[in-house]
mmCIF file of C-alpha atoms and ligand atoms in Angstrom:
data_model
loop_
_atom_site.group_PDB
_atom_site.id
_atom_site.type_symbol
_atom_site.label_atom_id
_atom_site.label_comp_id
_atom_site.label_asym_id
_atom_site.label_seq_id
_atom_site.Cartn_x
_atom_site.Cartn_y
_atom_site.Cartn_z
ATOM 1 C CA MET A 1 18.564 38.720 -39.414
ATOM 2 C CA LEU A 2 15.756 41.075 -37.192
ATOM 3 C CA ASP A 3 15.316 40.031 -34.048
ATOM 4 C CA PHE A 4 12.611 39.053 -31.846
ATOM 5 C CA SER A 5 13.010 42.128 -29.444
ATOM 6 C CA ALA A 6 12.333 44.450 -32.673
ATOM 7 C CA LEU A 7 9.159 43.601 -32.546
ATOM 8 C CA ASN A 8 8.058 44.998 -29.584
ATOM 9 C CA LEU A 9 6.022 42.163 -28.299
ATOM 10 C CA LEU A 10 4.626 42.156 -24.678
ATOM 11 C CA PRO A 11 7.564 41.054 -22.674
ATOM 12 C CA SER A 12 4.810 37.673 -21.564
ATOM 13 C CA ILE A 13 4.904 36.626 -25.150
ATOM 14 C CA MET A 14 8.759 37.270 -25.426
ATOM 15 C CA GLU A 15 9.259 34.933 -22.677
ATOM 16 C CA ALA A 16 7.162 32.233 -24.226
ATOM 17 C CA LEU A 17 9.248 32.733 -27.539
ATOM 18 C CA HIS A 18 12.450 32.513 -25.271
ATOM 19 C CA LYS A 19 11.186 29.066 -23.739
ATOM 20 C CA LYS A 20 10.122 27.715 -27.084
ATOM 21 C CA GLY A 21 13.710 28.371 -28.086
ATOM 22 C CA TYR A 22 12.698 29.869 -31.445
ATOM 23 C CA LYS A 23 15.675 32.833 -31.829
ATOM 24 C CA THR A 24 14.830 34.817 -34.827
ATOM 25 C CA PRO A 25 11.150 35.475 -36.470
ATOM 26 C CA THR A 26 11.077 33.095 -39.439
ATOM 27 C CA PRO A 27 10.902 34.832 -42.675
ATOM 28 C CA ILE A 28 7.085 34.976 -42.875
ATOM 29 C CA GLN A 29 7.005 36.261 -38.983
ATOM 30 C CA ALA A 30 9.372 38.660 -39.825
ATOM 31 C CA GLN A 31 7.799 40.387 -42.679
ATOM 32 C CA ALA A 32 4.146 40.009 -41.268
ATOM 33 C CA ILE A 33 4.395 41.074 -37.762
ATOM 34 C CA PRO A 34 4.892 44.527 -37.699
ATOM 35 C CA HIS A 35 2.189 45.237 -39.901
ATOM 36 C CA LEU A 36 -0.201 43.176 -38.056
ATOM 37 C CA LEU A 37 0.651 45.236 -34.706
ATOM 38 C CA GLU A 38 -0.543 47.890 -37.055
ATOM 39 C CA GLY A 39 -3.911 46.368 -37.619
ATOM 40 C CA ARG A 40 -3.446 46.066 -41.387
ATOM 41 C CA ASP A 41 -5.062 43.476 -43.385
ATOM 42 C CA LEU A 42 -2.530 40.815 -44.780
ATOM 43 C CA LEU A 43 -2.575 38.230 -47.521
ATOM 44 C CA GLY A 44 -0.305 35.656 -46.318
ATOM 45 C CA ILE A 45 0.855 33.127 -49.423
ATOM 46 C CA ALA A 46 2.701 30.237 -47.387
ATOM 47 C CA GLN A 47 2.052 26.369 -45.908
ATOM 48 C CA THR A 48 2.874 24.923 -42.929
ATOM 49 C CA GLY A 49 6.193 24.700 -42.211
ATOM 50 C CA THR A 50 6.888 28.470 -42.936
ATOM 51 C CA GLY A 51 6.276 29.358 -39.440
ATOM 52 C CA LYS A 52 2.760 30.653 -40.138
ATOM 53 C CA THR A 53 0.990 30.072 -37.052
ATOM 54 C CA ALA A 54 3.180 32.552 -35.172
ATOM 55 C CA ALA A 55 3.210 34.874 -37.813
ATOM 56 C CA PHE A 56 -0.422 35.008 -37.331
ATOM 57 C CA ALA A 57 -1.447 33.788 -33.565
ATOM 58 C CA LEU A 58 1.324 36.581 -31.920
ATOM 59 C CA PRO A 59 0.199 39.558 -32.857
ATOM 60 C CA ILE A 60 -3.205 38.876 -32.457
ATOM 61 C CA LEU A 61 -1.983 38.082 -28.459
ATOM 62 C CA ASN A 62 -0.587 41.187 -28.430
ATOM 63 C CA ARG A 63 -3.437 42.688 -29.985
ATOM 64 C CA LEU A 64 -5.979 41.242 -27.389
ATOM 65 C CA ALA A 65 -3.719 41.316 -24.299
ATOM 66 C CA SER A 66 -3.054 44.849 -24.775
ATOM 67 C CA ASN A 67 -6.584 45.899 -24.846
ATOM 68 C CA ARG A 68 -8.137 43.822 -22.463
ATOM 69 C CA ILE A 69 -12.047 43.515 -23.356
ATOM 70 C CA LYS A 70 -14.162 40.587 -21.498
ATOM 71 C CA ALA A 71 -15.973 38.742 -23.930
ATOM 72 C CA LYS A 72 -19.203 38.310 -23.156
ATOM 73 C CA PRO A 73 -21.108 35.015 -23.100
ATOM 74 C CA ALA A 74 -21.184 33.146 -26.782
ATOM 75 C CA MET A 75 -19.165 35.998 -28.045
ATOM 76 C CA ILE A 76 -15.257 35.783 -29.415
ATOM 77 C CA ARG A 77 -12.665 38.453 -30.536
ATOM 78 C CA SER A 78 -10.670 36.625 -32.958
ATOM 79 C CA LEU A 79 -11.874 33.686 -34.887
ATOM 80 C CA ILE A 80 -9.618 31.715 -36.683
ATOM 81 C CA LEU A 81 -10.595 29.462 -39.235
ATOM 82 C CA THR A 82 -8.699 26.205 -40.195
ATOM 83 C CA PRO A 83 -9.988 23.019 -42.641
ATOM 84 C CA THR A 84 -9.235 20.262 -40.964
ATOM 85 C CA ARG A 85 -8.907 19.180 -36.987
ATOM 86 C CA GLU A 86 -5.368 18.005 -36.601
ATOM 87 C CA LEU A 87 -4.464 22.166 -37.549
ATOM 88 C CA ALA A 88 -7.123 23.644 -35.232
ATOM 89 C CA SER A 89 -5.815 21.174 -32.329
ATOM 90 C CA GLN A 90 -1.983 22.199 -33.425
ATOM 91 C CA ILE A 91 -2.770 25.954 -33.217
ATOM 92 C CA GLU A 92 -4.323 25.342 -30.321
ATOM 93 C CA GLU A 93 -1.857 24.509 -28.044
ATOM 94 C CA ASN A 94 0.888 26.752 -29.949
ATOM 95 C CA ILE A 95 -1.094 29.363 -29.474
ATOM 96 C CA THR A 96 -1.764 28.292 -25.202
ATOM 97 C CA LEU A 97 2.139 27.912 -25.712
ATOM 98 C CA TYR A 98 2.473 31.261 -26.839
ATOM 99 C CA GLY A 99 0.139 32.778 -24.708
ATOM 100 C CA LYS A 100 0.408 31.769 -21.328
ATOM 101 C CA GLY A 101 0.715 34.175 -18.388
ATOM 102 C CA LEU A 102 -1.219 36.009 -20.803
ATOM 103 C CA ASN A 103 -4.618 35.152 -18.621
ATOM 104 C CA LEU A 104 -6.559 34.959 -22.294
ATOM 105 C CA ILE A 105 -9.212 32.610 -23.095
ATOM 106 C CA SER A 106 -9.001 30.109 -26.084
ATOM 107 C CA THR A 107 -11.341 27.455 -27.576
ATOM 108 C CA VAL A 108 -11.281 24.937 -30.368
ATOM 109 C CA ILE A 109 -14.228 23.376 -31.830
ATOM 110 C CA PHE A 110 -14.533 20.665 -34.436
ATOM 111 C CA GLY A 111 -16.922 18.008 -35.530
ATOM 112 C CA GLY A 112 -16.033 14.569 -35.220
ATOM 113 C CA VAL A 113 -16.678 14.575 -31.121
ATOM 114 C CA GLY A 114 -19.645 15.665 -28.792
ATOM 115 C CA ALA A 115 -20.335 19.601 -28.970
ATOM 116 C CA ARG A 116 -21.581 19.771 -25.754
ATOM 117 C CA PRO A 117 -18.221 20.809 -23.749
ATOM 118 C CA GLN A 118 -17.458 23.488 -26.859
ATOM 119 C CA VAL A 119 -20.742 25.023 -26.105
ATOM 120 C CA MET A 120 -20.091 24.953 -22.374
ATOM 121 C CA ALA A 121 -17.270 26.499 -23.482
ATOM 122 C CA MET A 122 -18.190 29.501 -25.307
ATOM 123 C CA GLY A 123 -20.654 30.069 -22.759
ATOM 124 C CA ARG A 124 -18.295 32.102 -20.808
ATOM 125 C CA GLY A 125 -17.009 34.563 -24.230
ATOM 126 C CA VAL A 126 -13.456 33.371 -25.550
ATOM 127 C CA ASP A 127 -10.557 35.859 -26.435
ATOM 128 C CA ILE A 128 -9.353 33.689 -29.542
ATOM 129 C CA LEU A 129 -11.557 30.480 -31.036
ATOM 130 C CA ILE A 130 -10.219 28.520 -32.960
ATOM 131 C CA ALA A 131 -12.930 26.343 -35.648
ATOM 132 C CA THR A 132 -13.084 24.051 -38.495
ATOM 133 C CA PRO A 133 -15.598 25.392 -40.680
ATOM 134 C CA GLY A 134 -19.066 23.253 -40.460
ATOM 135 C CA ARG A 135 -19.216 22.709 -36.395
ATOM 136 C CA LEU A 136 -19.000 26.506 -36.093
ATOM 137 C CA LEU A 137 -21.523 27.111 -38.264
ATOM 138 C CA ASP A 138 -23.944 24.561 -36.209
ATOM 139 C CA LEU A 139 -22.853 26.062 -33.221
ATOM 140 C CA MET A 140 -23.461 30.029 -35.014
ATOM 141 C CA SER A 141 -27.021 28.667 -36.493
ATOM 142 C CA ASP A 142 -28.086 27.679 -32.954
ATOM 143 C CA GLY A 143 -26.913 31.209 -31.786
ATOM 144 C CA HIS A 144 -24.153 29.762 -29.183
ATOM 145 C CA ILE A 145 -21.349 31.738 -30.988
ATOM 146 C CA GLN A 146 -21.901 35.141 -31.887
ATOM 147 C CA PHE A 147 -19.643 37.521 -33.532
ATOM 148 C CA GLU A 148 -20.162 41.472 -32.252
ATOM 149 C CA GLN A 149 -17.392 41.942 -30.513
ATOM 150 C CA LEU A 150 -15.167 40.480 -32.858
ATOM 151 C CA GLU A 151 -11.815 42.202 -33.846
ATOM 152 C CA VAL A 152 -9.785 39.803 -36.438
ATOM 153 C CA PHE A 153 -10.691 37.145 -38.242
ATOM 154 C CA VAL A 154 -7.884 34.869 -39.732
ATOM 155 C CA LEU A 155 -8.724 32.453 -42.307
ATOM 156 C CA ASP A 156 -5.957 29.321 -42.872
ATOM 157 C CA GLU A 157 -5.525 27.544 -45.416
ATOM 158 C CA ALA A 158 -7.913 29.051 -47.783
ATOM 159 C CA ASP A 159 -6.803 27.378 -51.050
ATOM 160 C CA ARG A 160 -7.363 23.655 -49.296
ATOM 161 C CA MET A 161 -10.741 24.770 -47.866
ATOM 162 C CA LEU A 162 -11.432 24.403 -51.529
ATOM 163 C CA ASP A 163 -9.971 21.218 -52.329
ATOM 164 C CA MET A 164 -12.265 19.840 -49.336
ATOM 165 C CA GLY A 165 -15.262 21.243 -50.457
ATOM 166 C CA PHE A 166 -15.761 24.176 -47.345
ATOM 167 C CA ILE A 167 -15.845 27.460 -50.019
ATOM 168 C CA ARG A 168 -19.257 27.903 -49.498
ATOM 169 C CA ASP A 169 -19.327 27.095 -45.927
ATOM 170 C CA VAL A 170 -16.503 29.268 -45.479
ATOM 171 C CA LYS A 171 -18.746 32.086 -47.106
ATOM 172 C CA LYS A 172 -21.226 31.774 -44.862
ATOM 173 C CA ILE A 173 -19.394 32.411 -41.802
ATOM 174 C CA ILE A 174 -17.923 35.436 -43.504
ATOM 175 C CA SER A 175 -20.631 36.805 -44.469
ATOM 176 C CA LYS A 176 -22.664 36.832 -40.527
ATOM 177 C CA LEU A 177 -18.755 38.808 -39.966
ATOM 178 C CA PRO A 178 -19.177 42.562 -38.398
ATOM 179 C CA ALA A 179 -17.487 45.069 -41.535
ATOM 180 C CA LYS A 180 -15.141 46.708 -38.959
ATOM 181 C CA ARG A 181 -12.034 43.997 -38.187
ATOM 182 C CA GLN A 182 -8.834 42.789 -39.209
ATOM 183 C CA THR A 183 -8.307 39.911 -41.896
ATOM 184 C CA LEU A 184 -5.563 37.647 -42.131
ATOM 185 C CA LEU A 185 -6.279 35.297 -44.518
ATOM 186 C CA PHE A 186 -3.448 32.380 -45.973
ATOM 187 C CA SER A 187 -2.803 29.897 -48.639
ATOM 188 C CA ALA A 188 0.278 28.233 -49.864
ATOM 189 C CA THR A 189 -0.876 28.553 -53.326
ATOM 190 C CA MET A 190 -3.567 31.247 -55.277
ATOM 191 C CA PRO A 191 -6.438 29.563 -57.303
ATOM 192 C CA SER A 192 -9.088 31.918 -58.991
ATOM 193 C CA ASP A 193 -11.431 31.333 -56.779
ATOM 194 C CA ILE A 194 -9.131 32.232 -53.918
ATOM 195 C CA ALA A 195 -7.359 35.205 -54.993
ATOM 196 C CA HIS A 196 -11.258 36.821 -55.662
ATOM 197 C CA LEU A 197 -12.002 36.075 -52.091
ATOM 198 C CA ALA A 198 -8.811 37.677 -51.193
ATOM 199 C CA SER A 199 -9.886 40.914 -53.051
ATOM 200 C CA THR A 200 -12.821 40.526 -51.563
ATOM 201 C CA LEU A 201 -12.613 40.406 -47.657
ATOM 202 C CA LEU A 202 -9.131 42.414 -47.865
ATOM 203 C CA THR A 203 -8.519 46.139 -47.527
ATOM 204 C CA GLY A 204 -5.930 47.238 -48.399
ATOM 205 C CA PRO A 205 -3.547 44.092 -47.501
ATOM 206 C CA VAL A 206 -0.108 43.792 -46.714
ATOM 207 C CA ARG A 207 0.966 40.204 -49.381
ATOM 208 C CA VAL A 208 3.480 38.692 -47.891
ATOM 209 C CA GLU A 209 4.862 36.049 -49.757
ATOM 210 C CA VAL A 210 7.315 33.303 -48.936
ATOM 211 C CA THR A 211 8.433 30.501 -51.450
ATOM 212 C CA PRO A 212 9.971 27.198 -49.319
ATOM 213 C CA GLU A 213 9.359 24.863 -51.614
ATOM 214 C CA ALA A 214 11.721 25.061 -54.700
ATOM 215 C CA THR A 215 14.456 25.512 -51.635
ATOM 216 C CA THR A 216 13.011 22.396 -49.691
ATOM 217 C CA VAL A 217 12.874 20.006 -52.813
ATOM 218 C CA GLU A 218 16.690 21.070 -53.732
ATOM 219 C CA LYS A 219 17.497 20.276 -49.817
ATOM 220 C CA ILE A 220 15.715 16.689 -49.706
ATOM 221 C CA GLU A 221 17.624 13.867 -51.177
ATOM 222 C CA GLN A 222 15.277 12.148 -53.132
ATOM 223 C CA SER A 223 15.080 8.907 -55.102
ATOM 224 C CA ILE A 224 12.895 6.564 -57.266
ATOM 225 C CA ASN A 225 12.672 3.410 -56.505
ATOM 226 C CA LEU A 226 11.011 1.057 -59.871
ATOM 227 C CA VAL A 227 9.134 -1.944 -58.458
ATOM 228 C CA ASP A 228 6.581 -3.982 -59.424
ATOM 229 C CA LYS A 229 3.330 -3.493 -57.325
ATOM 230 C CA ILE A 230 2.622 -6.606 -55.679
ATOM 231 C CA ASN A 231 6.511 -6.186 -54.755
ATOM 232 C CA LYS A 232 5.479 -3.056 -52.611
ATOM 233 C CA PRO A 233 4.827 -4.192 -49.728
ATOM 234 C CA LEU A 234 8.179 -6.435 -49.432
ATOM 235 C CA LEU A 235 10.419 -3.189 -50.645
ATOM 236 C CA LEU A 236 9.015 -0.969 -48.007
ATOM 237 C CA ARG A 237 10.115 -4.113 -44.832
ATOM 238 C CA SER A 238 13.217 -4.096 -46.301
ATOM 239 C CA ILE A 239 14.264 -0.213 -46.482
ATOM 240 C CA LEU A 240 12.397 -0.407 -42.678
ATOM 241 C CA LYS A 241 14.311 -2.856 -41.368
ATOM 242 C CA ASN A 242 17.441 -0.539 -41.552
ATOM 243 C CA ASN A 243 17.268 0.511 -37.863
ATOM 244 C CA SER A 244 18.699 4.138 -38.724
ATOM 245 C CA ILE A 245 15.275 5.107 -39.680
ATOM 246 C CA LYS A 246 14.082 6.328 -36.474
ATOM 247 C CA SER A 247 10.609 7.810 -37.863
ATOM 248 C CA ALA A 248 8.965 7.549 -41.246
ATOM 249 C CA LEU A 249 6.234 8.730 -42.833
ATOM 250 C CA VAL A 250 4.519 6.999 -45.311
ATOM 251 C CA PHE A 251 2.043 7.964 -47.881
ATOM 252 C CA SER A 252 -0.596 5.706 -49.200
ATOM 253 C CA ARG A 253 -3.045 6.957 -51.565
ATOM 254 C CA THR A 254 -6.198 5.699 -50.155
ATOM 255 C CA LYS A 255 -7.256 4.835 -46.647
ATOM 256 C CA HIS A 256 -8.133 1.589 -47.179
ATOM 257 C CA GLY A 257 -4.322 1.200 -48.615
ATOM 258 C CA ALA A 258 -3.046 2.831 -45.321
ATOM 259 C CA ASP A 259 -4.554 0.733 -43.246
ATOM 260 C CA ARG A 260 -3.210 -2.558 -45.228
ATOM 261 C CA ILE A 261 0.302 -1.259 -45.002
ATOM 262 C CA VAL A 262 -0.457 -0.797 -40.938
ATOM 263 C CA LYS A 263 -1.501 -4.265 -41.268
ATOM 264 C CA TYR A 264 1.106 -5.583 -42.353
ATOM 265 C CA LEU A 265 3.714 -3.833 -40.968
ATOM 266 C CA GLU A 266 2.356 -4.685 -37.664
ATOM 267 C CA LYS A 267 2.923 -8.321 -39.126
ATOM 268 C CA GLU A 268 6.408 -7.340 -39.778
ATOM 269 C CA SER A 269 6.629 -6.551 -35.918
ATOM 270 C CA ILE A 270 7.351 -2.923 -37.201
ATOM 271 C CA SER A 271 5.454 -0.497 -34.954
ATOM 272 C CA SER A 272 3.272 1.402 -36.967
ATOM 273 C CA ALA A 273 -0.673 3.441 -37.257
ATOM 274 C CA SER A 274 -2.275 5.191 -39.820
ATOM 275 C CA ILE A 275 -4.242 8.839 -39.797
ATOM 276 C CA HIS A 276 -6.673 9.682 -42.123
ATOM 277 C CA GLY A 277 -10.632 10.447 -42.337
ATOM 278 C CA ASN A 278 -12.301 7.450 -41.577
ATOM 279 C CA LYS A 279 -10.747 7.110 -38.481
ATOM 280 C CA SER A 280 -11.876 9.018 -35.272
ATOM 281 C CA GLN A 281 -10.650 12.169 -33.744
ATOM 282 C CA GLY A 282 -9.514 10.160 -30.955
ATOM 283 C CA ALA A 283 -7.617 7.547 -32.554
ATOM 284 C CA ARG A 284 -6.142 10.366 -35.197
ATOM 285 C CA GLU A 285 -4.550 11.718 -31.947
ATOM 286 C CA ARG A 286 -3.101 9.012 -30.559
ATOM 287 C CA ALA A 287 -1.212 7.845 -33.396
ATOM 288 C CA LEU A 288 -0.119 11.503 -34.053
ATOM 289 C CA GLY A 289 0.936 11.388 -30.547
ATOM 290 C CA ASP A 290 2.812 7.874 -30.729
ATOM 291 C CA PHE A 291 4.732 8.699 -33.522
ATOM 292 C CA LYS A 292 6.025 12.430 -32.155
ATOM 293 C CA ALA A 293 6.853 10.526 -28.369
ATOM 294 C CA LYS A 294 8.553 7.695 -30.904
ATOM 295 C CA LYS A 295 6.592 5.370 -29.208
ATOM 296 C CA ILE A 296 5.491 3.855 -33.226
ATOM 297 C CA ARG A 297 8.078 4.087 -35.739
ATOM 298 C CA VAL A 298 6.060 4.505 -39.235
ATOM 299 C CA LEU A 299 3.074 6.972 -39.643
ATOM 300 C CA VAL A 300 0.837 6.432 -42.392
ATOM 301 C CA ALA A 301 -0.843 9.159 -44.133
ATOM 302 C CA THR A 302 -2.742 10.321 -46.832
ATOM 303 C CA ASP A 303 -2.533 13.003 -48.024
ATOM 304 C CA ILE A 304 -5.462 15.000 -47.353
ATOM 305 C CA ALA A 305 -4.955 13.725 -43.510
ATOM 306 C CA ALA A 306 -1.580 14.453 -43.448
ATOM 307 C CA ARG A 307 -1.925 17.947 -44.768
ATOM 308 C CA GLY A 308 -0.833 20.891 -41.896
ATOM 309 C CA ILE A 309 0.343 18.170 -38.933
ATOM 310 C CA ASP A 310 3.551 19.245 -37.966
ATOM 311 C CA ILE A 311 6.072 16.857 -37.168
ATOM 312 C CA PRO A 312 9.391 18.329 -37.495
ATOM 313 C CA GLN A 313 11.202 14.958 -36.556
ATOM 314 C CA VAL A 314 10.947 12.998 -39.827
ATOM 315 C CA SER A 315 13.870 11.728 -41.211
ATOM 316 C CA HIS A 316 12.513 9.536 -43.868
ATOM 317 C CA VAL A 317 9.389 10.166 -46.089
ATOM 318 C CA ILE A 318 8.051 7.450 -48.272
ATOM 319 C CA ASN A 319 5.786 7.290 -51.046
ATOM 320 C CA TYR A 320 4.311 4.179 -51.592
ATOM 321 C CA ASN A 321 2.144 5.123 -53.574
ATOM 322 C CA LEU A 322 2.888 8.615 -56.110
ATOM 323 C CA PRO A 323 -0.014 11.549 -55.888
ATOM 324 C CA ASP A 324 -1.704 12.250 -59.134
ATOM 325 C CA ASP A 325 -1.108 15.796 -58.818
ATOM 326 C CA PRO A 326 2.646 17.142 -58.484
ATOM 327 C CA LYS A 327 2.101 19.350 -55.896
ATOM 328 C CA SER A 328 1.564 16.708 -53.624
ATOM 329 C CA TYR A 329 4.757 15.214 -54.350
ATOM 330 C CA VAL A 330 6.393 18.811 -53.426
ATOM 331 C CA HIS A 331 4.231 18.820 -49.896
ATOM 332 C CA ARG A 332 4.824 15.214 -49.020
ATOM 333 C CA ILE A 333 8.339 15.321 -49.500
ATOM 334 C CA GLY A 334 8.679 19.068 -47.448
ATOM 335 C CA ARG A 335 7.635 17.183 -44.515
ATOM 336 C CA THR A 336 11.166 15.784 -44.441
ATOM 337 C CA ALA A 337 12.894 19.055 -44.433
ATOM 338 C CA ARG A 338 10.909 20.688 -41.647
ATOM 339 C CA ALA A 339 12.983 23.964 -40.210
ATOM 340 C CA GLY A 340 16.199 24.307 -41.891
ATOM 341 C CA ARG A 341 16.547 19.949 -41.435
ATOM 342 C CA ASP A 342 17.225 18.138 -44.529
ATOM 343 C CA GLY A 343 15.618 14.345 -45.444
ATOM 344 C CA ILE A 344 15.454 11.579 -47.282
ATOM 345 C CA ALA A 345 12.494 11.067 -49.774
ATOM 346 C CA ILE A 346 11.742 7.586 -51.373
ATOM 347 C CA SER A 347 9.228 7.144 -53.469
ATOM 348 C CA PHE A 348 7.887 3.882 -55.236
ATOM 349 C CA CYS A 349 6.684 3.957 -58.658
ATOM 350 C CA ASP A 350 5.060 0.691 -60.055
ATOM 351 C CA GLU A 351 4.090 -0.191 -63.597
ATOM 352 C CA THR A 352 0.933 2.283 -63.893
ATOM 353 C CA GLU A 353 2.767 4.908 -62.218
ATOM 354 C CA VAL A 354 4.833 6.344 -64.442
ATOM 355 C CA LYS A 355 3.077 9.086 -65.980
ATOM 356 C CA LEU A 356 2.567 10.641 -62.356
ATOM 357 C CA LEU A 357 6.232 10.179 -62.202
ATOM 358 C CA LYS A 358 7.047 11.916 -65.217
ATOM 359 C CA ASP A 359 4.730 15.123 -64.066
ATOM 360 C CA ILE A 360 6.340 15.233 -60.782
ATOM 361 C CA GLU A 361 9.194 15.582 -63.012
ATOM 362 C CA LYS A 362 8.120 18.482 -64.875
ATOM 363 C CA PHE A 363 6.783 20.802 -62.042
ATOM 364 C CA ILE A 364 9.925 20.501 -59.987
ATOM 365 C CA ASN A 365 11.696 21.158 -63.378
ATOM 366 C CA CYS A 366 14.438 17.842 -62.064
ATOM 367 C CA LYS A 367 14.892 13.856 -62.728
ATOM 368 C CA VAL A 368 14.724 12.176 -59.206
ATOM 369 C CA ARG A 369 17.710 9.664 -59.300
ATOM 370 C CA VAL A 370 16.636 6.074 -59.908
ATOM 371 C CA ASP A 371 17.677 3.686 -57.030
ATOM 372 C CA ASN A 372 18.600 0.590 -58.589
ATOM 373 C CA THR A 373 20.655 -1.062 -55.626
ATOM 374 C CA HIS A 374 17.305 -2.116 -53.770
ATOM 375 C CA PRO A 375 16.119 -5.717 -54.017
ATOM 376 C CA TYR A 376 12.758 -5.589 -55.544
ATOM 377 C CA VAL A 377 14.120 -3.599 -58.945
ATOM 378 C CA SER A 378 11.209 -3.766 -61.664
ATOM 379 C CA SER A 379 12.547 -5.783 -64.224
ATOM 380 C CA ARG A 380 10.527 -3.316 -66.461
ATOM 381 C CA LYS A 381 12.414 -0.003 -68.281
HETATM 382 P P1 AMP B 1 4.340 26.499 -38.603
HETATM 383 O O1 AMP B 1 4.373 26.701 -39.974
HETATM 384 O O2 AMP B 1 3.516 27.120 -37.923
HETATM 385 O O3 AMP B 1 3.566 25.173 -38.520
HETATM 386 O O4 AMP B 1 5.643 26.183 -38.075
HETATM 387 C C1 AMP B 1 6.385 24.912 -38.630
HETATM 388 C C2 AMP B 1 7.125 24.828 -37.535
HETATM 389 O O5 AMP B 1 8.275 26.039 -37.297
HETATM 390 C C3 AMP B 1 6.711 24.392 -36.029
HETATM 391 O O6 AMP B 1 7.501 24.058 -35.639
HETATM 392 C C4 AMP B 1 6.979 25.712 -35.077
HETATM 393 O O7 AMP B 1 6.884 25.585 -33.711
HETATM 394 C C5 AMP B 1 8.592 26.175 -35.520
HETATM 395 N N1 AMP B 1 8.351 27.712 -35.792
HETATM 396 C C6 AMP B 1 7.859 28.614 -36.144
HETATM 397 N N2 AMP B 1 8.240 30.076 -35.800
HETATM 398 C C7 AMP B 1 9.649 29.813 -35.597
HETATM 399 C C8 AMP B 1 10.804 30.573 -35.214
HETATM 400 N N3 AMP B 1 10.794 31.292 -35.346
HETATM 401 N N4 AMP B 1 11.720 29.772 -34.870
HETATM 402 C C9 AMP B 1 11.900 29.051 -35.180
HETATM 403 N N5 AMP B 1 10.966 27.943 -34.998
HETATM 404 C C10 AMP B 1 10.088 28.396 -35.367
#
């Protein structure tokens, strides 16, 4: 396997990688970084968990630090557009770590918090801006962000932008970018709208595709627990009473459902918090921080909120509800086998979810083992 030293990155970036404990580049890093350092455009078909953040962040840092140009007030030298606040914060954290010692200015902007500090941060000019589309458009239309100095543009999680209804905003933003730039587009899947966008956005791109999904699924110990809907809370409690489960991510179909589960678990003295779109930014960050710091054992999330969150230490994923889209099943359980770890995924299936289970099994092309040993096995067949 290629070593990071073969990539010719600046010494201070190498040092940051060393400190982070990265030894070898992940496949997407090994395949993308050499081309990106040459200034090529990139179409990256990859999801979170593959190391894609460093795949784009390292070449950007390397480029901006190798050719120092002062960003003028309101100007940015690179833009990373990403769909959720959590992803934006995570990318910013990584960039700060990888770029330590380079003296580049990075900042993050997203909605749901006051705009003033973000406007202030833009006042001095920024090397790397990480943004979600809505707030970026707001600040652009007020003249707080301008693109004349833009060199690199990254569109992250393009398919998610589409799912979340952001694609028009994204196109509006793109229409304001200078034509001469390096462009990177990342997407886990390639629906036709995104393939079309990529063809208009990228010039002679390198295409890198990493597909961890099938291999990830194989490494995870999956089971189905048939249970009557009414018994789901009891089943969840009985599973979580096992103290060897140090950190579990529980998926709920709805935001209210997530809150109900947390309320129940708290009553049962099982420490937990929920993370979903109705929570304030502060509450989400607190929940995630407490979970990462192991102050709480259980994080209850909806699909959209969990998308892209990097939680390396999850040992168990529990699907309290089966997802409507079989792809979400793969995304969900993939959270328990990150960075080479194996994990356990337990899915509850009640009387209304049998069809969803069939769809999932068809999609992953295998039958999931039914666990009949739990105390709340449904009497149904
Ligand atoms: P990402 O797909 O960018 O969200 O990265 C997923 C996880 O992999 C993060 O926790 C990264 O810190 C970690 N990671 C990224 N690149 C490497 C690497 N080369 N070696 C080990 N871990 C890595």
